[in-house]
């Protein structure tokens, strides 16, 4: 049995790295503090050149956390969502709808009279 076989006996290959951080230069980093609405405070380590987001998901509860030195992003004013009724009213007037309803009711009533 060789020396390498004895050293690796009982380990799972690929599961653990046997390299160390000696003689390596790590990329410059920055630590950013966040606080969520429930009071949890945590730190996220990012690359120094990375764009720091204003919000981050809380590691404890999953709520949206705000950067400690940041302000809430401004919400954009958009159009309210259109409902089916809104889209229908763009195509028809109330008088048109009442007319269509009367026609459909008459067709239904005529069908019931024939089957009865």
Short mmCIF file of N, CA and C in Angstrom, two decimals:
data_model
loop_
_atom_site.label_atom_id
_atom_site.label_comp_id
_atom_site.label_asym_id
_atom_site.label_seq_id
_atom_site.Cartn_x
_atom_site.Cartn_y
_atom_site.Cartn_z
N UNK A 1 0.85 -1.17 0.00
CA UNK A 1 0.00 0.00 0.00
C UNK A 1 0.90 1.23 0.00
N UNK A 2 0.58 2.17 -0.89
CA UNK A 2 1.41 3.37 -0.98
C UNK A 2 1.00 4.38 0.08
N UNK A 3 1.83 5.39 0.22
CA UNK A 3 1.59 6.43 1.22
C UNK A 3 0.30 7.20 0.91
N UNK A 4 0.01 7.49 -0.37
CA UNK A 4 -1.19 8.23 -0.75
C UNK A 4 -2.44 7.44 -0.44
N UNK A 5 -2.43 6.14 -0.65
CA UNK A 5 -3.59 5.32 -0.36
C UNK A 5 -3.89 5.31 1.13
N UNK A 6 -2.83 5.27 1.97
CA UNK A 6 -3.03 5.29 3.41
C UNK A 6 -3.57 6.63 3.88
N UNK A 7 -3.15 7.72 3.24
CA UNK A 7 -3.58 9.05 3.66
C UNK A 7 -5.04 9.30 3.32
N UNK A 8 -5.54 8.69 2.26
CA UNK A 8 -6.91 8.94 1.82
C UNK A 8 -7.90 7.90 2.33
N UNK A 9 -7.44 6.88 3.03
CA UNK A 9 -8.34 5.85 3.52
C UNK A 9 -9.33 6.46 4.52
N UNK A 10 -10.60 6.17 4.35
CA UNK A 10 -11.62 6.66 5.27
C UNK A 10 -12.13 8.05 4.95
N UNK A 11 -11.73 8.65 3.84
CA UNK A 11 -12.24 9.97 3.47
C UNK A 11 -13.06 9.84 2.21
N UNK A 12 -13.94 10.81 2.02
CA UNK A 12 -14.74 10.86 0.80
C UNK A 12 -14.07 11.82 -0.16
N UNK A 13 -13.62 11.35 -1.26
CA UNK A 13 -12.96 12.22 -2.23
C UNK A 13 -13.94 13.24 -2.78
N UNK A 14 -13.51 14.46 -2.89
CA UNK A 14 -14.34 15.52 -3.44
C UNK A 14 -15.23 16.19 -2.43
N UNK A 15 -15.43 15.62 -1.27
CA UNK A 15 -16.32 16.20 -0.27
C UNK A 15 -15.62 17.29 0.52
N UNK A 16 -14.31 17.18 0.70
CA UNK A 16 -13.57 18.13 1.51
C UNK A 16 -12.34 18.58 0.75
N UNK A 17 -12.04 19.84 0.81
CA UNK A 17 -10.83 20.35 0.19
C UNK A 17 -9.70 20.28 1.21
N UNK A 18 -8.57 19.76 0.80
CA UNK A 18 -7.42 19.66 1.69
C UNK A 18 -6.44 20.81 1.47
N UNK A 19 -6.84 21.79 0.66
CA UNK A 19 -5.99 22.96 0.44
C UNK A 19 -6.20 23.94 1.57
N UNK A 20 -5.21 24.80 1.78
CA UNK A 20 -5.35 25.83 2.81
C UNK A 20 -5.16 27.21 2.19
N UNK A 21 -5.39 28.25 2.98
CA UNK A 21 -5.34 29.63 2.48
C UNK A 21 -3.97 30.26 2.60
N UNK A 22 -2.98 29.52 3.03
CA UNK A 22 -1.64 30.09 3.18
C UNK A 22 -1.08 30.49 1.82
N UNK A 23 -0.39 31.60 1.80
CA UNK A 23 0.28 32.13 0.60
C UNK A 23 -0.69 32.47 -0.53
N UNK A 24 -1.92 32.81 -0.20
CA UNK A 24 -2.88 33.24 -1.22
C UNK A 24 -3.42 34.61 -0.83
N UNK A 25 -3.63 35.45 -1.82
CA UNK A 25 -4.20 36.77 -1.58
C UNK A 25 -5.69 36.72 -1.92
N UNK A 26 -6.52 37.04 -0.94
CA UNK A 26 -7.96 37.06 -1.18
C UNK A 26 -8.35 38.38 -1.85
N UNK A 27 -9.42 38.34 -2.59
CA UNK A 27 -9.92 39.55 -3.24
C UNK A 27 -10.36 40.54 -2.16
N UNK A 28 -10.21 41.84 -2.41
CA UNK A 28 -10.66 42.83 -1.43
C UNK A 28 -12.15 42.70 -1.18
N UNK A 29 -12.54 42.79 0.08
CA UNK A 29 -13.94 42.59 0.46
C UNK A 29 -14.44 43.74 1.29
N UNK A 30 -15.75 43.83 1.39
CA UNK A 30 -16.39 44.80 2.27
C UNK A 30 -17.51 44.11 3.01
N UNK A 31 -17.76 44.56 4.23
CA UNK A 31 -18.85 44.00 5.02
C UNK A 31 -19.95 45.03 5.11
N UNK A 32 -21.18 44.59 4.83
CA UNK A 32 -22.34 45.48 4.82
C UNK A 32 -23.33 44.99 5.87
N UNK A 33 -23.80 45.89 6.72
CA UNK A 33 -24.75 45.54 7.77
C UNK A 33 -26.17 45.80 7.30
N UNK A 34 -27.07 44.86 7.65
CA UNK A 34 -28.48 44.96 7.32
C UNK A 34 -29.31 44.73 8.58
N UNK A 35 -30.49 45.36 8.63
CA UNK A 35 -31.44 45.16 9.71
C UNK A 35 -32.82 44.95 9.11
N UNK A 36 -33.53 43.90 9.59
CA UNK A 36 -34.87 43.65 9.06
C UNK A 36 -35.91 44.31 9.96
N UNK A 37 -37.15 44.27 9.54
CA UNK A 37 -38.24 44.93 10.27
C UNK A 37 -38.50 44.27 11.62
N UNK A 38 -38.06 43.02 11.80
CA UNK A 38 -38.27 42.33 13.07
C UNK A 38 -37.09 42.51 14.02
N UNK A 39 -36.11 43.36 13.63
CA UNK A 39 -35.00 43.67 14.52
C UNK A 39 -33.77 42.80 14.37
N UNK A 40 -33.78 41.85 13.45
CA UNK A 40 -32.59 41.01 13.23
C UNK A 40 -31.52 41.83 12.53
N UNK A 41 -30.30 41.73 13.01
CA UNK A 41 -29.18 42.45 12.39
C UNK A 41 -28.15 41.41 11.95
N UNK A 42 -27.64 41.55 10.73
CA UNK A 42 -26.66 40.60 10.22
C UNK A 42 -25.74 41.32 9.24
N UNK A 43 -24.61 40.68 8.94
CA UNK A 43 -23.60 41.25 8.07
C UNK A 43 -23.43 40.37 6.85
N UNK A 44 -23.30 40.99 5.69
CA UNK A 44 -23.07 40.28 4.43
C UNK A 44 -21.71 40.72 3.90
N UNK A 45 -20.87 39.77 3.52
CA UNK A 45 -19.56 40.06 2.97
C UNK A 45 -19.67 40.05 1.45
N UNK A 46 -19.25 41.16 0.84
CA UNK A 46 -19.32 41.30 -0.62
C UNK A 46 -17.94 41.70 -1.15
N UNK A 47 -17.73 41.52 -2.43
CA UNK A 47 -16.51 41.99 -3.06
C UNK A 47 -16.47 43.51 -2.98
N UNK A 48 -15.28 44.06 -2.88
CA UNK A 48 -15.13 45.51 -2.71
C UNK A 48 -15.71 46.28 -3.89
N UNK A 49 -15.61 45.74 -5.08
CA UNK A 49 -16.10 46.46 -6.26
C UNK A 49 -17.56 46.16 -6.57
N UNK A 50 -18.20 45.31 -5.80
CA UNK A 50 -19.61 44.95 -6.05
C UNK A 50 -20.53 46.10 -5.70
N UNK A 51 -21.62 46.21 -6.46
CA UNK A 51 -22.65 47.20 -6.17
C UNK A 51 -23.46 46.68 -4.99
N UNK A 52 -23.52 47.47 -3.92
CA UNK A 52 -24.18 47.03 -2.69
C UNK A 52 -25.68 47.27 -2.80
N UNK A 53 -26.50 46.21 -2.68
CA UNK A 53 -27.95 46.40 -2.76
C UNK A 53 -28.50 47.06 -1.51
N UNK A 54 -29.57 47.82 -1.67
CA UNK A 54 -30.22 48.51 -0.55
C UNK A 54 -30.91 47.49 0.35
N UNK A 55 -31.54 46.47 -0.24
CA UNK A 55 -32.27 45.48 0.55
C UNK A 55 -31.63 44.10 0.37
N UNK A 56 -31.87 43.23 1.36
CA UNK A 56 -31.36 41.86 1.35
C UNK A 56 -32.36 41.01 2.14
N UNK A 57 -32.48 39.76 1.79
CA UNK A 57 -33.40 38.88 2.51
C UNK A 57 -32.79 38.51 3.86
N UNK A 58 -33.57 38.67 4.93
CA UNK A 58 -33.11 38.38 6.29
C UNK A 58 -32.80 36.89 6.41
N UNK A 59 -31.68 36.59 7.02
CA UNK A 59 -31.26 35.20 7.17
C UNK A 59 -32.08 34.48 8.24
N UNK A 60 -32.66 35.22 9.17
CA UNK A 60 -33.41 34.61 10.27
C UNK A 60 -34.86 34.35 9.92
N UNK A 61 -35.54 35.38 9.36
CA UNK A 61 -36.99 35.25 9.17
C UNK A 61 -37.42 35.35 7.70
N UNK A 62 -36.54 35.74 6.80
CA UNK A 62 -36.89 35.83 5.39
C UNK A 62 -37.54 37.14 4.98
N UNK A 63 -37.72 38.07 5.94
CA UNK A 63 -38.30 39.37 5.62
C UNK A 63 -37.27 40.21 4.86
N UNK A 64 -37.72 41.30 4.29
CA UNK A 64 -36.81 42.19 3.58
C UNK A 64 -36.05 43.05 4.59
N UNK A 65 -34.73 42.98 4.52
CA UNK A 65 -33.88 43.75 5.42
C UNK A 65 -33.33 44.96 4.67
N UNK A 66 -33.16 46.05 5.38
CA UNK A 66 -32.67 47.31 4.81
C UNK A 66 -31.23 47.53 5.24
N UNK A 67 -30.41 48.02 4.32
CA UNK A 67 -29.03 48.35 4.66
C UNK A 67 -29.03 49.38 5.78
N UNK A 68 -28.16 49.22 6.76
CA UNK A 68 -28.16 50.08 7.93
C UNK A 68 -27.98 51.54 7.55
N UNK A 69 -27.11 51.83 6.61
CA UNK A 69 -26.87 53.22 6.22
C UNK A 69 -27.68 53.63 4.99
N UNK A 70 -28.67 52.83 4.62
CA UNK A 70 -29.45 53.11 3.41
C UNK A 70 -30.85 53.60 3.72
N UNK A 71 -31.49 54.10 2.69
CA UNK A 71 -32.88 54.53 2.78
C UNK A 71 -33.71 53.62 1.89
N UNK A 72 -34.98 53.53 2.21
CA UNK A 72 -35.88 52.70 1.39
C UNK A 72 -35.91 53.23 -0.04
N UNK A 73 -35.90 52.34 -1.02
CA UNK A 73 -36.00 52.78 -2.41
C UNK A 73 -37.37 53.41 -2.67
N UNK A 74 -37.40 54.41 -3.50
CA UNK A 74 -38.66 55.07 -3.85
C UNK A 74 -39.50 54.13 -4.71
N UNK A 75 -40.75 53.99 -4.35
CA UNK A 75 -41.63 53.16 -5.16
C UNK A 75 -42.07 53.94 -6.38
N UNK A 76 -42.09 53.27 -7.50
CA UNK A 76 -42.48 53.92 -8.75
C UNK A 76 -44.00 53.99 -8.82
N UNK A 77 -44.49 55.13 -9.25
CA UNK A 77 -45.92 55.25 -9.44
C UNK A 77 -46.26 54.67 -10.81
N UNK A 78 -47.08 53.67 -10.79
CA UNK A 78 -47.48 53.04 -12.04
C UNK A 78 -48.99 53.07 -12.17
N UNK A 79 -49.44 52.60 -13.31
CA UNK A 79 -50.87 52.52 -13.52
C UNK A 79 -51.42 51.39 -12.67
N UNK A 80 -52.61 51.58 -12.12
CA UNK A 80 -53.21 50.47 -11.36
C UNK A 80 -53.54 49.33 -12.31
N UNK A 81 -53.53 48.11 -11.82
CA UNK A 81 -53.82 46.98 -12.72
C UNK A 81 -55.24 47.06 -13.27
N UNK A 82 -55.36 46.72 -14.55
CA UNK A 82 -56.67 46.76 -15.19
C UNK A 82 -57.40 45.45 -14.93
N UNK A 83 -58.67 45.56 -14.60
CA UNK A 83 -59.49 44.37 -14.37
C UNK A 83 -60.19 43.99 -15.67
N UNK A 84 -60.85 42.85 -15.66
CA UNK A 84 -61.62 42.43 -16.84
C UNK A 84 -62.75 43.43 -17.10
N UNK A 85 -63.35 43.92 -16.02
CA UNK A 85 -64.43 44.91 -16.17
C UNK A 85 -63.91 46.17 -16.84
N UNK A 86 -62.72 46.65 -16.44
CA UNK A 86 -62.14 47.85 -17.07
C UNK A 86 -61.94 47.64 -18.56
N UNK A 87 -61.42 46.48 -18.94
CA UNK A 87 -61.19 46.23 -20.36
C UNK A 87 -62.50 46.09 -21.12
N UNK A 88 -63.51 45.49 -20.49
CA UNK A 88 -64.82 45.38 -21.13
C UNK A 88 -65.42 46.76 -21.35
N UNK A 89 -65.29 47.62 -20.35
CA UNK A 89 -65.87 48.97 -20.45
C UNK A 89 -65.15 49.83 -21.49
N UNK A 90 -63.91 49.44 -21.86
CA UNK A 90 -63.22 50.16 -22.94
C UNK A 90 -63.83 49.82 -24.30
N UNK A 91 -64.42 48.62 -24.39
CA UNK A 91 -64.98 48.17 -25.67
C UNK A 91 -66.47 48.41 -25.81
N UNK A 92 -67.21 48.43 -24.69
CA UNK A 92 -68.67 48.52 -24.74
C UNK A 92 -69.20 49.53 -23.75
N UNK A 93 -70.41 49.99 -24.00
CA UNK A 93 -71.08 50.88 -23.05
C UNK A 93 -72.04 50.03 -22.22
N UNK A 94 -72.59 50.61 -21.16
CA UNK A 94 -73.55 49.87 -20.33
C UNK A 94 -74.80 49.52 -21.13
N UNK A 95 -75.21 50.41 -22.03
CA UNK A 95 -76.39 50.12 -22.86
C UNK A 95 -76.13 48.91 -23.75
N UNK A 96 -74.92 48.83 -24.34
CA UNK A 96 -74.57 47.68 -25.18
C UNK A 96 -74.61 46.39 -24.36
N UNK A 97 -74.09 46.45 -23.16
CA UNK A 97 -74.05 45.25 -22.31
C UNK A 97 -75.45 44.81 -21.91
N UNK A 98 -76.32 45.76 -21.62
CA UNK A 98 -77.71 45.41 -21.27
C UNK A 98 -78.41 44.77 -22.46
N UNK A 99 -78.13 45.27 -23.65
CA UNK A 99 -78.73 44.72 -24.87
C UNK A 99 -78.26 43.28 -25.10
N UNK A 100 -76.96 43.02 -24.95
CA UNK A 100 -76.40 41.68 -25.12
C UNK A 100 -76.99 40.74 -24.07
N UNK A 101 -77.11 41.21 -22.84
CA UNK A 101 -77.68 40.40 -21.76
C UNK A 101 -79.13 40.02 -22.09
N UNK A 102 -79.91 40.98 -22.56
CA UNK A 102 -81.31 40.70 -22.90
C UNK A 102 -81.40 39.66 -24.02
N UNK A 103 -80.54 39.77 -25.04
CA UNK A 103 -80.52 38.80 -26.13
C UNK A 103 -80.19 37.40 -25.62
N UNK A 104 -79.16 37.29 -24.76
CA UNK A 104 -78.74 35.99 -24.25
C UNK A 104 -79.81 35.37 -23.36
N UNK A 105 -80.46 36.20 -22.54
CA UNK A 105 -81.53 35.69 -21.68
C UNK A 105 -82.69 35.16 -22.53
N UNK A 106 -83.03 35.87 -23.60
CA UNK A 106 -84.11 35.43 -24.48
C UNK A 106 -83.77 34.09 -25.13
N UNK A 107 -82.51 33.91 -25.53
CA UNK A 107 -82.08 32.63 -26.13
C UNK A 107 -82.19 31.51 -25.10
N UNK A 108 -81.78 31.77 -23.88
CA UNK A 108 -81.88 30.75 -22.82
C UNK A 108 -83.33 30.40 -22.51
N UNK A 109 -84.17 31.41 -22.44
CA UNK A 109 -85.60 31.16 -22.14
C UNK A 109 -86.26 30.37 -23.27
N UNK A 110 -85.90 30.69 -24.50
CA UNK A 110 -86.47 29.96 -25.65
C UNK A 110 -86.03 28.50 -25.62
N UNK A 111 -84.79 28.25 -25.22
CA UNK A 111 -84.30 26.86 -25.15
C UNK A 111 -85.01 26.08 -24.06
N UNK A 112 -85.35 26.71 -22.96
CA UNK A 112 -86.06 26.03 -21.87
C UNK A 112 -87.50 25.71 -22.27
N UNK A 113 -88.12 26.61 -23.02
CA UNK A 113 -89.51 26.38 -23.45
C UNK A 113 -89.60 25.18 -24.36
N UNK A 114 -88.58 25.02 -25.24
CA UNK A 114 -88.60 23.89 -26.19
C UNK A 114 -88.38 22.57 -25.46
N UNK A 115 -87.50 22.56 -24.45
CA UNK A 115 -87.20 21.30 -23.75
C UNK A 115 -88.28 20.93 -22.74
N UNK A 116 -89.13 21.85 -22.35
CA UNK A 116 -90.16 21.57 -21.34
C UNK A 116 -91.42 21.00 -21.92
#
